[in-house]
Every structure is written in structure tokens, then in C-alpha cells.
């Protein structure tokens, strides 16, 4: 009887244990943890991470003499003709390769053989081409073929491709991917750039193709012409309703706006060449962009009450002054201190929620003005594209803030007073492109090198004995980050051997 009881107890406990185990199996399943991510959200991550980092402020915008800082340390860069790769050049490289390129690549891999996601596949190809164009324009030879394959192919030390071989591939990708977009296919409405609007994505793709073609105007004029003609025939961005730009909010701050509303609020100023260009032509955009805190002797003095947006009172900071020499310069300019120079208004145009424009109607119309002047397209007139580009940028200013809007009357008065002249076409067109690309540092830097306009005086700082930037010249590219030199040594050294010294003065392939 005792044995029967023991056996019965054993059987009961066994059944109980197995029953508990079965229940625990269900309990151990995390029903809210995703095992897969819709690739459209990966594309969104690529888009929002492409907002230009502070590096664009320290280098690109300083090189083209739009905004500078007289302070050194982590802010040293273009204003000192100084190579500061550890703290300024690495972020663009790291952010784009570790986020933008990687996410785009994952979308491409995961949608390539999924017909229902064909539009998403081609959208990612277009955005990947844009991303590579930014990187190769900044650095020259870069990882292209092997880029983004760390996870899929376990390739952690990518080889570098020559820029001369990268550009034809970018052009082909933009051509094929844009043509393949299909309004009858799946509409990726969760896309943060255009909400899946295929017509707008096509215009974005062809506008990038136009940009890529124009980039080759001196390196390969024949290829440039055929590429530009194909882009124009496809249909490009001509109105602000189709602009490609990144929206920011309280949760996702604009990188440059975050910097200029934080620790560096009192450290960056509008450069004298930029202010003078706008001021001397009575350009209403100066009041839309600038603020000067009259009489400020410190950052604390830059208060709303001291601020003026009156164009007549704006004074740009001269190039090549450090925090020692700028003191005497400010006195000579009749200012209380260097804190009294004009700034980009951080309460309007460079808020933490300000948009970042990637491709705009203003830029595209101005490129078409040059293309028409060169005879590369037959429709329209260079003069009309020129005036349309100026108008588009002035109208675009309202997107930053209602208080940065340019009145239609002021816009039309300026356009009428500044028509496209004879014999100065390329200078005028590309000077307006420089203005229209304000806050888009990489594009302003690239087009300045390509076109040679506006006619800026080289930054005098550190010359004539500067080993990085020879006397009377400009910075022509950014140097590779230290991480590449120390980790991917063999491949980066091969690129340097092919392209030229890893210096700020070495030109990229298309910069003739």
C-alpha cells in the first residue's frame, strides 16, 4: 500500500512538472519583441541620419566663407586652414558609413528580390547614390563597392574605389533606379522623405542625376552633357513643393541647430564675404538669415533685446582671425567685441527644429541655368532658370521660420534689379547657387570647387608657410579619419598612393 502511494505521488509530480514546463515554454516567448524590421524604417533611419553634422559647419561652410569661428581647439578647421581630422572630419565619415550607407545597403539587400517592394528597393538605391556622392565629393577615393557589407559578407576592411570609377556607377544607379520607380506598385507611405510619392521620388532622383552630371563639367564634358540632358528629360525638381528635405522636431534635433543653440551659441559668425555679397546687392535674404547683437561684449550679451535683423546693421566677421587677432579687428570695425558681429539667427534659421535641405528647386533651377547657357539643354532660357532659382530660394526661407519669410514684393524687386548679364553668366549663376546652398555645406563646397565661383579671396590664416594649404589656395578636400589610417591601413594607403597625399590641398578627380 505504501509503495502504491509512492508510485502515485511520483506519477503525479511528473505530470505536474511536465505541465509546468509546457506553460513556461509559452511564458518564455517575448510576444512584443520584433524579430524583423520593415525595411522602410531602415530607409527612414538612413534619411534622418543624413542631416549634415557639425563638421559641415566647421569645415565646409568655413571653406566657402559663409560661417566661421575665431576660436580654436575642437572648433579649429577652415578658418585656420587647419587639418583637425580627429574632432571634425571623422563624424561625417562615421555617421554616413555606420548609419546612412549601412541602412541603405540593408534595405537594398532585403528588397532586391521582393517584387512587391520594388519601389522601396529603388528608393534606397537613389538615396544610397546621394550618400555616396556626398562622401566622394568630400574625400575623393572612398570605399564604394565593399561599403555596407560588414554584416552580410563579414567584410570589415573595405577596399577604396577611385572617384573616377565611382561617378559613372552613381550615374548609372540614379538612371536605372529612378526609371524603375512605378506609381502602379506598392506605395511606401511610411517613407519620411516623400511619404512614398513616386512622382516626387522620380524628381529627386533625376535632380541628383543633374547634379552628378554637372559635377563632371570640367572632368568629362561629354559625359556631363549627356547626363544632364537625360536628367532634364526625366523631369527634375522645379518648385519648392518637391524639395527634398529632412524635418526635425523636439525629439530629433537638427545637428547644426543643436550646436548653435547649445555650447557653441556664441562661437560662430557669418563671414564677411557672405554678408557683404548680400548687403551690397540689397538682398532681402540677409534680414531673413542674420541677426546682430549690437554692443554685445560676451555671449551673455547676445539677448533678444540687443538683437537686430536690419540688413544695414549687419557686419560679417573677416576671414582668418583667431581669438587674439579678432579683438583688434572688432575694434577697427567699430564693434564692442567680436560677439558684436552678425550671426545666423539661431531663433529662426538655425533652430533645433530647422529643416535640412538635401536638394532644392533653387539649386536645380540654377544648375539648369548653367546647363542652358552651356547649350546642354534646349528648352527654356538661362535667364528664366536663373530668376526662377533665386525666387525659389527666397520663397524657401519661410520653411525655416515664419519670421524668415521674404516678402514677395522684396523678392521681385531684387530679381528685377539683378538679371542675368552677358559675359558674367557663370559667376552670377554659381554665386546664387552659393547663396541658395547656405546651410548645405557639402553641396556649397562641392559646387564652389567645380565652378570656381563665387570669386572668393583665399583665407590668409597661416600662410605662406602652411604645410596643408599652400599660399593663395583653398582647402580642396577633407582628409581621411584617423580610425581609417590606424585600422584599415593597407586599403587607405593604397587610395592615398593613387589619389595623392592625404592633405587638405589635394584635389579630387573632378576638381580640375
Short mmCIF file of C-alpha atoms in Angstrom, two decimals:
data_model
loop_
_atom_site.label_atom_id
_atom_site.label_comp_id
_atom_site.label_asym_id
_atom_site.label_seq_id
_atom_site.Cartn_x
_atom_site.Cartn_y
_atom_site.Cartn_z
CA UNK A 1 0.00 0.00 0.00
CA UNK A 2 2.86 2.34 0.87
CA UNK A 3 4.56 1.54 -2.49
CA UNK A 4 1.33 2.27 -4.38
CA UNK A 5 1.15 5.67 -2.66
CA UNK A 6 4.78 6.50 -3.53
CA UNK A 7 4.33 5.50 -7.17
CA UNK A 8 1.15 7.53 -7.42
CA UNK A 9 2.89 10.54 -5.90
CA UNK A 10 5.79 10.19 -8.37
CA UNK A 11 3.46 9.98 -11.36
CA UNK A 12 1.50 13.00 -10.13
CA UNK A 13 4.62 15.10 -9.64
CA UNK A 14 5.92 14.08 -13.06
CA UNK A 15 2.68 15.13 -14.76
CA UNK A 16 2.77 18.39 -12.78
CA UNK A 17 6.39 19.13 -13.79
CA UNK A 18 5.72 18.48 -17.47
CA UNK A 19 2.58 20.59 -17.27
CA UNK A 20 4.56 23.46 -15.71
CA UNK A 21 7.27 23.12 -18.34
CA UNK A 22 4.69 23.37 -21.09
CA UNK A 23 3.31 26.55 -19.62
CA UNK A 24 6.75 28.04 -19.13
CA UNK A 25 7.54 27.47 -22.80
CA UNK A 26 4.81 29.94 -23.72
CA UNK A 27 5.80 32.32 -20.96
CA UNK A 28 9.39 32.49 -22.26
CA UNK A 29 8.25 33.78 -25.64
CA UNK A 30 8.57 37.59 -25.89
CA UNK A 31 5.47 38.47 -27.86
CA UNK A 32 6.32 42.18 -28.11
CA UNK A 33 9.97 41.96 -29.22
CA UNK A 34 10.16 42.18 -33.05
CA UNK A 35 12.15 39.55 -34.90
CA UNK A 36 12.22 41.59 -38.10
CA UNK A 37 12.06 45.28 -39.08
CA UNK A 38 10.11 46.57 -42.04
CA UNK A 39 12.87 47.81 -44.39
CA UNK A 40 11.06 51.11 -44.96
CA UNK A 41 12.03 52.03 -41.40
CA UNK A 42 15.65 51.26 -42.21
CA UNK A 43 15.43 53.70 -45.11
CA UNK A 44 13.95 56.27 -42.74
CA UNK A 45 16.91 55.81 -40.43
CA UNK A 46 19.23 56.43 -43.36
CA UNK A 47 17.36 59.60 -44.28
CA UNK A 48 17.26 61.16 -40.83
CA UNK A 49 20.92 60.31 -40.16
CA UNK A 50 21.98 62.12 -43.31
CA UNK A 51 21.45 65.56 -41.74
CA UNK A 52 24.82 67.23 -42.03
CA UNK A 53 26.84 67.06 -38.79
CA UNK A 54 28.78 69.90 -37.15
CA UNK A 55 31.75 69.01 -39.36
CA UNK A 56 29.91 70.76 -42.18
CA UNK A 57 29.83 73.92 -40.08
CA UNK A 58 33.50 73.81 -39.03
CA UNK A 59 34.86 72.88 -42.45
CA UNK A 60 32.52 73.11 -45.47
CA UNK A 61 30.75 76.34 -44.55
CA UNK A 62 34.02 77.87 -43.42
CA UNK A 63 35.87 76.92 -46.61
CA UNK A 64 33.22 78.66 -48.73
CA UNK A 65 33.31 81.64 -46.34
CA UNK A 66 29.73 81.61 -45.11
CA UNK A 67 30.15 80.96 -41.39
CA UNK A 68 33.30 80.83 -39.23
CA UNK A 69 34.59 80.79 -35.65
CA UNK A 70 37.59 82.70 -34.31
CA UNK A 71 38.09 80.03 -31.65
CA UNK A 72 40.47 77.11 -31.86
CA UNK A 73 40.51 73.74 -30.12
CA UNK A 74 37.68 71.49 -31.29
CA UNK A 75 36.39 74.35 -33.48
CA UNK A 76 39.65 74.77 -35.41
CA UNK A 77 39.21 73.97 -39.06
CA UNK A 78 38.56 76.00 -42.18
CA UNK A 79 39.06 79.41 -40.55
CA UNK A 80 42.60 78.39 -39.57
CA UNK A 81 43.30 76.31 -42.72
CA UNK A 82 43.93 73.56 -40.20
CA UNK A 83 43.61 69.80 -40.55
CA UNK A 84 41.74 68.67 -37.43
CA UNK A 85 40.64 65.23 -38.55
CA UNK A 86 40.15 63.67 -35.11
CA UNK A 87 37.41 66.02 -33.96
CA UNK A 88 35.87 67.36 -37.13
CA UNK A 89 36.25 65.17 -40.20
CA UNK A 90 35.54 61.80 -38.59
CA UNK A 91 31.86 62.47 -37.74
CA UNK A 92 30.76 62.80 -41.39
CA UNK A 93 32.61 59.63 -42.33
CA UNK A 94 31.40 57.71 -39.28
CA UNK A 95 27.77 58.85 -39.43
CA UNK A 96 27.40 58.14 -43.12
CA UNK A 97 29.18 54.78 -43.20
CA UNK A 98 27.91 53.44 -39.87
CA UNK A 99 24.34 54.60 -40.36
CA UNK A 100 23.33 56.01 -43.73
CA UNK A 101 25.27 53.67 -46.04
CA UNK A 102 24.65 50.65 -43.81
CA UNK A 103 20.89 51.17 -43.56
CA UNK A 104 20.53 51.84 -47.28
CA UNK A 105 22.52 48.69 -48.05
CA UNK A 106 20.33 46.59 -45.76
CA UNK A 107 17.19 47.86 -47.50
CA UNK A 108 18.66 47.11 -50.91
CA UNK A 109 19.69 43.57 -49.91
CA UNK A 110 16.37 42.78 -48.27
CA UNK A 111 14.13 44.09 -51.05
CA UNK A 112 16.08 43.31 -54.21
CA UNK A 113 14.22 40.07 -54.88
CA UNK A 114 10.84 41.11 -53.47
CA UNK A 115 8.71 42.39 -56.36
CA UNK A 116 6.12 43.85 -54.01
CA UNK A 117 8.78 46.15 -52.53
CA UNK A 118 10.31 47.20 -55.84
CA UNK A 119 9.65 50.89 -55.21
CA UNK A 120 11.33 50.74 -51.82
CA UNK A 121 14.30 48.94 -53.37
CA UNK A 122 14.75 51.70 -55.93
CA UNK A 123 14.17 54.48 -53.41
CA UNK A 124 17.02 53.05 -51.32
CA UNK A 125 19.26 52.87 -54.40
CA UNK A 126 18.59 56.55 -55.11
CA UNK A 127 19.33 57.57 -51.55
CA UNK A 128 22.44 55.41 -51.48
CA UNK A 129 23.69 57.16 -54.62
CA UNK A 130 23.08 60.52 -52.93
CA UNK A 131 25.01 59.38 -49.85
CA UNK A 132 27.99 58.16 -51.82
CA UNK A 133 28.05 61.40 -53.80
CA UNK A 134 28.33 63.39 -50.56
CA UNK A 135 31.18 61.19 -49.32
CA UNK A 136 33.22 61.04 -52.51
CA UNK A 137 32.85 64.78 -53.05
CA UNK A 138 34.19 65.40 -49.55
CA UNK A 139 37.07 62.90 -49.52
CA UNK A 140 37.74 61.70 -53.08
CA UNK A 141 38.52 57.98 -53.25
CA UNK A 142 36.33 56.10 -50.76
CA UNK A 143 35.01 52.57 -50.06
CA UNK A 144 32.17 52.09 -52.54
CA UNK A 145 31.91 48.54 -53.87
CA UNK A 146 32.69 46.96 -50.48
CA UNK A 147 30.80 49.55 -48.39
CA UNK A 148 27.98 48.32 -46.16
CA UNK A 149 28.94 44.65 -46.47
CA UNK A 150 30.32 44.17 -42.97
CA UNK A 151 27.33 42.17 -41.75
CA UNK A 152 26.27 40.41 -44.95
CA UNK A 153 29.74 39.46 -46.19
CA UNK A 154 31.78 39.83 -43.00
CA UNK A 155 33.97 42.31 -44.88
CA UNK A 156 35.26 44.71 -42.25
CA UNK A 157 38.21 46.29 -44.07
CA UNK A 158 36.79 47.57 -47.37
CA UNK A 159 38.91 48.49 -50.34
CA UNK A 160 38.72 52.00 -51.74
CA UNK A 161 37.35 52.81 -55.19
CA UNK A 162 38.76 55.64 -57.30
CA UNK A 163 36.37 58.58 -57.65
CA UNK A 164 36.76 58.35 -61.41
CA UNK A 165 35.19 54.89 -61.28
CA UNK A 166 32.59 55.81 -58.64
CA UNK A 167 30.88 58.60 -60.57
CA UNK A 168 29.84 56.50 -63.59
CA UNK A 169 28.36 53.96 -61.17
CA UNK A 170 26.45 56.65 -59.28
CA UNK A 171 25.11 58.00 -62.55
CA UNK A 172 24.05 54.51 -63.66
CA UNK A 173 22.37 53.77 -60.34
CA UNK A 174 20.42 57.02 -60.42
CA UNK A 175 19.44 56.41 -64.05
CA UNK A 176 18.25 52.85 -63.54
CA UNK A 177 16.64 53.22 -60.11
CA UNK A 178 14.73 56.39 -60.97
CA UNK A 179 13.40 54.95 -64.22
CA UNK A 180 12.30 51.78 -62.41
CA UNK A 181 10.06 53.57 -59.90
CA UNK A 182 6.46 52.64 -60.62
CA UNK A 183 3.40 54.59 -59.49
CA UNK A 184 1.35 51.42 -60.01
CA UNK A 185 3.42 49.46 -57.50
CA UNK A 186 3.33 49.39 -53.70
CA UNK A 187 3.31 52.91 -52.26
CA UNK A 188 5.62 53.11 -49.25
CA UNK A 189 3.56 55.65 -47.32
CA UNK A 190 5.72 55.33 -44.19
CA UNK A 191 8.71 56.88 -46.00
CA UNK A 192 9.70 60.07 -44.14
CA UNK A 193 11.10 61.93 -47.15
CA UNK A 194 8.12 61.93 -49.53
CA UNK A 195 5.55 59.58 -47.94
CA UNK A 196 6.09 57.22 -50.85
CA UNK A 197 5.08 59.77 -53.51
CA UNK A 198 6.61 58.21 -56.64
CA UNK A 199 6.38 61.36 -58.76
CA UNK A 200 8.41 63.27 -56.15
CA UNK A 201 10.93 60.46 -55.75
CA UNK A 202 11.45 60.48 -59.51
CA UNK A 203 12.10 64.22 -59.49
CA UNK A 204 14.51 63.74 -56.60
CA UNK A 205 16.37 61.00 -58.48
CA UNK A 206 16.62 62.99 -61.71
CA UNK A 207 17.68 66.12 -59.81
CA UNK A 208 20.53 64.13 -58.27
CA UNK A 209 21.39 62.89 -61.75
CA UNK A 210 21.50 66.52 -62.93
CA UNK A 211 23.79 67.37 -60.01
CA UNK A 212 26.07 64.42 -60.76
CA UNK A 213 26.25 65.38 -64.42
CA UNK A 214 27.13 68.99 -63.67
CA UNK A 215 29.84 67.81 -61.28
CA UNK A 216 31.70 66.44 -64.31
CA UNK A 217 31.60 69.70 -66.28
CA UNK A 218 35.39 70.02 -66.25
CA UNK A 219 36.42 66.39 -65.78
CA UNK A 220 34.35 64.91 -68.64
CA UNK A 221 32.28 67.48 -70.52
CA UNK A 222 30.81 64.93 -72.95
CA UNK A 223 29.58 62.66 -70.13
CA UNK A 224 28.34 65.72 -68.26
CA UNK A 225 26.26 66.87 -71.21
CA UNK A 226 24.58 63.53 -71.89
CA UNK A 227 23.87 63.00 -68.19
CA UNK A 228 22.38 66.48 -67.78
CA UNK A 229 20.22 66.06 -70.86
CA UNK A 230 18.90 62.71 -69.60
CA UNK A 231 18.12 64.16 -66.17
CA UNK A 232 16.27 67.10 -67.67
CA UNK A 233 14.27 64.83 -69.95
CA UNK A 234 13.30 62.69 -66.96
CA UNK A 235 11.90 65.65 -65.01
CA UNK A 236 13.61 67.44 -62.13
CA UNK A 237 12.57 69.45 -59.05
CA UNK A 238 11.42 72.88 -60.24
CA UNK A 239 9.13 74.00 -57.40
CA UNK A 240 9.55 74.07 -53.64
CA UNK A 241 6.67 71.63 -53.21
CA UNK A 242 9.03 68.90 -54.42
CA UNK A 243 12.09 69.85 -52.34
CA UNK A 244 13.95 67.00 -50.66
CA UNK A 245 14.49 67.99 -47.06
CA UNK A 246 14.67 66.44 -43.61
CA UNK A 247 12.19 67.57 -40.99
CA UNK A 248 13.37 67.93 -37.40
CA UNK A 249 11.46 68.24 -34.15
CA UNK A 250 11.93 68.29 -30.40
CA UNK A 251 12.82 64.60 -30.41
CA UNK A 252 15.20 64.68 -33.35
CA UNK A 253 17.16 67.92 -33.36
CA UNK A 254 18.85 69.44 -36.36
CA UNK A 255 22.60 68.80 -35.68
CA UNK A 256 23.89 72.28 -36.53
CA UNK A 257 20.90 73.93 -34.86
CA UNK A 258 21.56 71.87 -31.75
CA UNK A 259 25.16 73.04 -31.68
CA UNK A 260 24.35 76.70 -32.26
CA UNK A 261 21.65 76.65 -29.60
CA UNK A 262 23.92 74.89 -27.13
CA UNK A 263 27.56 75.15 -26.12
CA UNK A 264 28.68 76.96 -29.29
CA UNK A 265 25.92 79.58 -29.42
CA UNK A 266 28.36 82.48 -29.14
CA UNK A 267 31.20 80.97 -31.16
CA UNK A 268 30.09 81.06 -34.83
CA UNK A 269 29.59 84.15 -37.00
CA UNK A 270 28.58 84.96 -40.53
CA UNK A 271 31.68 85.52 -42.65
CA UNK A 272 32.32 88.94 -44.15
CA UNK A 273 32.29 87.77 -47.82
CA UNK A 274 28.83 86.24 -47.38
CA UNK A 275 27.36 89.22 -45.54
CA UNK A 276 28.92 91.70 -47.97
CA UNK A 277 27.54 89.85 -51.01
CA UNK A 278 24.00 90.05 -49.63
CA UNK A 279 24.36 93.54 -48.21
CA UNK A 280 25.92 95.11 -51.32
CA UNK A 281 23.15 93.80 -53.57
CA UNK A 282 20.29 94.74 -51.22
CA UNK A 283 19.40 91.06 -50.95
CA UNK A 284 16.35 90.61 -48.67
CA UNK A 285 17.70 87.21 -47.60
CA UNK A 286 20.21 88.95 -45.35
CA UNK A 287 17.44 90.08 -42.98
CA UNK A 288 15.89 86.61 -43.19
CA UNK A 289 19.15 84.92 -42.17
CA UNK A 290 21.16 87.26 -39.96
CA UNK A 291 21.00 88.82 -36.54
CA UNK A 292 23.49 91.10 -34.83
CA UNK A 293 23.55 91.61 -31.09
CA UNK A 294 24.57 95.25 -31.04
CA UNK A 295 27.03 96.13 -28.30
CA UNK A 296 27.45 92.57 -27.00
CA UNK A 297 30.71 92.06 -25.10
CA UNK A 298 30.11 88.41 -24.27
CA UNK A 299 27.80 85.54 -25.07
CA UNK A 300 25.55 86.66 -22.23
CA UNK A 301 25.08 89.96 -24.03
CA UNK A 302 23.54 88.24 -27.05
CA UNK A 303 19.99 88.78 -25.84
CA UNK A 304 16.77 89.16 -27.77
CA UNK A 305 16.61 92.81 -26.76
CA UNK A 306 20.04 93.53 -28.24
CA UNK A 307 19.34 91.73 -31.49
CA UNK A 308 18.66 93.42 -34.83
CA UNK A 309 17.84 91.83 -38.17
CA UNK A 310 18.14 95.14 -40.02
CA UNK A 311 20.27 94.42 -43.10
CA UNK A 312 22.01 97.80 -42.94
CA UNK A 313 23.41 96.97 -39.49
CA UNK A 314 24.82 93.54 -40.30
CA UNK A 315 28.64 93.17 -40.20
CA UNK A 316 30.37 89.95 -41.18
CA UNK A 317 33.47 88.59 -39.44
CA UNK A 318 36.66 88.79 -41.57
CA UNK A 319 38.29 85.51 -42.55
CA UNK A 320 41.41 84.15 -40.86
CA UNK A 321 41.19 85.78 -37.45
CA UNK A 322 41.80 83.85 -34.24
CA UNK A 323 40.61 84.79 -30.77
CA UNK A 324 43.65 87.03 -30.38
CA UNK A 325 43.66 88.97 -33.65
CA UNK A 326 39.87 89.25 -33.81
CA UNK A 327 39.91 91.62 -30.82
CA UNK A 328 41.79 94.35 -32.67
CA UNK A 329 39.74 93.68 -35.81
CA UNK A 330 36.47 94.15 -33.94
CA UNK A 331 37.73 97.46 -32.56
CA UNK A 332 38.78 98.57 -36.05
CA UNK A 333 35.28 97.68 -37.29
CA UNK A 334 33.76 99.86 -34.57
CA UNK A 335 32.34 96.96 -32.58
CA UNK A 336 32.20 96.40 -28.84
CA UNK A 337 33.81 92.95 -29.23
CA UNK A 338 33.76 90.04 -31.63
CA UNK A 339 30.46 88.99 -30.03
CA UNK A 340 29.04 92.04 -31.84
CA UNK A 341 29.49 90.51 -35.35
CA UNK A 342 26.49 89.12 -37.23
CA UNK A 343 25.35 85.54 -36.73
CA UNK A 344 22.92 83.16 -38.40
CA UNK A 345 19.82 83.69 -36.29
CA UNK A 346 19.55 80.65 -34.03
CA UNK A 347 15.98 81.58 -33.10
CA UNK A 348 14.87 81.48 -36.73
CA UNK A 349 17.01 79.87 -39.44
CA UNK A 350 19.14 77.55 -37.29
CA UNK A 351 16.68 76.41 -34.65
CA UNK A 352 16.94 72.91 -33.25
CA UNK A 353 13.85 72.11 -35.33
CA UNK A 354 15.06 73.71 -38.58
CA UNK A 355 14.89 71.61 -41.74
CA UNK A 356 17.95 70.38 -43.64
CA UNK A 357 17.63 70.71 -47.41
CA UNK A 358 19.28 67.99 -49.49
CA UNK A 359 18.11 69.05 -52.96
CA UNK A 360 16.03 72.16 -53.64
CA UNK A 361 14.20 73.78 -56.53
CA UNK A 362 16.52 76.75 -56.18
CA UNK A 363 19.61 74.62 -56.72
CA UNK A 364 18.08 72.67 -59.60
CA UNK A 365 16.88 75.76 -61.46
CA UNK A 366 20.32 77.34 -61.14
CA UNK A 367 22.02 74.20 -62.46
CA UNK A 368 19.61 74.29 -65.40
CA UNK A 369 20.55 77.93 -65.97
CA UNK A 370 24.17 76.87 -66.35
CA UNK A 371 23.24 73.85 -68.46
CA UNK A 372 21.18 76.06 -70.80
CA UNK A 373 24.00 78.60 -71.00
CA UNK A 374 26.38 75.79 -71.98
CA UNK A 375 23.91 74.53 -74.60
CA UNK A 376 23.43 71.18 -72.87
CA UNK A 377 19.64 71.53 -72.81
CA UNK A 378 17.47 73.25 -75.42
CA UNK A 379 14.30 74.19 -73.54
CA UNK A 380 13.80 77.45 -71.69
CA UNK A 381 16.30 80.27 -71.24
CA UNK A 382 19.23 80.61 -68.88
CA UNK A 383 17.83 83.94 -67.70
CA UNK A 384 14.49 82.42 -66.74
CA UNK A 385 16.02 79.47 -64.88
CA UNK A 386 18.30 81.95 -63.11
CA UNK A 387 15.48 84.17 -61.88
CA UNK A 388 13.33 81.13 -61.01
CA UNK A 389 16.19 79.76 -58.89
CA UNK A 390 16.52 83.00 -56.94
CA UNK A 391 12.77 83.23 -56.39
CA UNK A 392 12.59 79.61 -55.24
CA UNK A 393 15.26 80.15 -52.60
CA UNK A 394 13.67 83.32 -51.30
CA UNK A 395 10.34 81.53 -51.04
CA UNK A 396 12.09 78.58 -49.34
CA UNK A 397 13.16 80.83 -46.45
CA UNK A 398 9.67 80.64 -44.92
CA UNK A 399 10.18 76.90 -44.36
CA UNK A 400 12.76 77.68 -41.67
CA UNK A 401 10.53 80.06 -39.74
CA UNK A 402 7.64 82.38 -40.48
CA UNK A 403 9.87 85.27 -39.38
CA UNK A 404 12.45 84.36 -42.02
CA UNK A 405 9.97 84.66 -44.88
CA UNK A 406 10.91 87.01 -47.72
CA UNK A 407 8.06 89.22 -48.89
CA UNK A 408 7.00 88.68 -52.50
CA UNK A 409 7.49 92.37 -53.28
CA UNK A 410 11.05 92.40 -51.95
CA UNK A 411 11.77 89.18 -53.86
CA UNK A 412 10.52 90.55 -57.16
CA UNK A 413 12.35 93.85 -56.72
CA UNK A 414 15.63 92.03 -56.17
CA UNK A 415 15.13 89.72 -59.16
CA UNK A 416 14.31 92.66 -61.42
CA UNK A 417 17.41 94.52 -60.25
CA UNK A 418 19.71 91.51 -60.72
CA UNK A 419 19.09 89.97 -64.15
CA UNK A 420 21.50 87.51 -65.75
CA UNK A 421 24.08 89.62 -67.55
CA UNK A 422 26.19 88.99 -70.63
CA UNK A 423 29.75 87.83 -70.01
CA UNK A 424 29.22 87.15 -66.30
CA UNK A 425 26.76 84.26 -66.54
CA UNK A 426 28.79 81.52 -64.78
CA UNK A 427 29.84 83.88 -61.99
CA UNK A 428 26.28 85.09 -61.38
CA UNK A 429 24.69 81.64 -61.57
CA UNK A 430 27.14 79.97 -59.23
CA UNK A 431 27.23 82.88 -56.80
CA UNK A 432 23.47 82.46 -56.47
CA UNK A 433 24.00 78.71 -56.06
CA UNK A 434 26.37 79.51 -53.19
CA UNK A 435 23.68 81.61 -51.52
CA UNK A 436 20.95 79.03 -52.21
CA UNK A 437 23.13 76.31 -50.63
CA UNK A 438 23.58 78.17 -47.34
CA UNK A 439 23.50 75.58 -44.51
CA UNK A 440 24.05 72.78 -47.06
CA UNK A 441 27.82 72.84 -46.51
CA UNK A 442 28.85 69.77 -48.53
CA UNK A 443 26.97 70.95 -51.62
CA UNK A 444 28.20 74.55 -51.36
CA UNK A 445 31.79 73.26 -51.00
CA UNK A 446 31.46 70.86 -53.94
CA UNK A 447 29.95 73.39 -56.34
CA UNK A 448 32.49 76.05 -55.37
CA UNK A 449 35.32 73.69 -56.35
CA UNK A 450 33.57 72.59 -59.51
CA UNK A 451 32.67 76.04 -60.80
CA UNK A 452 35.31 78.31 -59.24
CA UNK A 453 32.59 80.73 -58.15
CA UNK A 454 31.91 82.90 -56.27
CA UNK A 455 35.21 84.74 -56.65
CA UNK A 456 36.49 84.49 -53.08
CA UNK A 457 39.86 85.60 -51.73
CA UNK A 458 41.78 82.69 -50.17
CA UNK A 459 41.76 82.59 -46.39
CA UNK A 460 45.09 84.16 -45.31
CA UNK A 461 45.45 82.35 -41.98
CA UNK A 462 48.74 80.50 -41.54
CA UNK A 463 50.04 81.38 -44.99
CA UNK A 464 52.54 81.41 -46.65
CA UNK A 465 54.09 78.63 -44.57
CA UNK A 466 51.08 76.38 -44.07
CA UNK A 467 52.05 72.78 -44.95
CA UNK A 468 48.42 71.75 -45.53
CA UNK A 469 47.13 74.66 -47.63
CA UNK A 470 49.74 76.43 -49.82
CA UNK A 471 49.74 80.21 -50.06
CA UNK A 472 46.92 81.70 -52.11
CA UNK A 473 44.90 78.48 -52.34
CA UNK A 474 41.80 76.91 -50.80
CA UNK A 475 41.11 73.65 -48.99
CA UNK A 476 40.16 71.19 -51.77
CA UNK A 477 39.06 68.08 -49.85
CA UNK A 478 38.79 66.63 -46.34
CA UNK A 479 41.35 64.17 -45.01
CA UNK A 480 40.63 60.58 -44.01
CA UNK A 481 39.79 59.97 -40.33
CA UNK A 482 42.44 58.60 -38.00
CA UNK A 483 40.37 55.45 -37.50
CA UNK A 484 40.87 54.52 -41.16
CA UNK A 485 44.58 55.24 -41.04
CA UNK A 486 45.06 53.05 -37.99
CA UNK A 487 42.63 50.19 -38.71
CA UNK A 488 42.15 49.97 -42.48
CA UNK A 489 45.77 50.94 -43.13
CA UNK A 490 46.55 48.89 -46.23
CA UNK A 491 43.46 49.98 -48.14
CA UNK A 492 43.59 53.65 -47.21
CA UNK A 493 47.30 53.79 -48.08
CA UNK A 494 46.52 52.33 -51.49
CA UNK A 495 43.96 55.11 -52.01
CA UNK A 496 46.48 57.76 -50.95
CA UNK A 497 49.08 56.34 -53.34
CA UNK A 498 46.56 56.58 -56.16
CA UNK A 499 44.86 59.89 -55.35
CA UNK A 500 47.73 61.87 -53.88
CA UNK A 501 48.84 62.98 -50.40
CA UNK A 502 46.22 62.83 -47.67
CA UNK A 503 46.17 66.61 -47.36
CA UNK A 504 43.56 69.34 -47.43
CA UNK A 505 45.14 70.70 -50.62
CA UNK A 506 44.89 67.50 -52.70
CA UNK A 507 42.22 67.77 -55.37
CA UNK A 508 39.57 65.13 -56.01
CA UNK A 509 39.29 63.71 -59.54
CA UNK A 510 36.58 66.02 -60.93
CA UNK A 511 38.15 69.19 -59.42
CA UNK A 512 40.09 70.44 -62.44
#
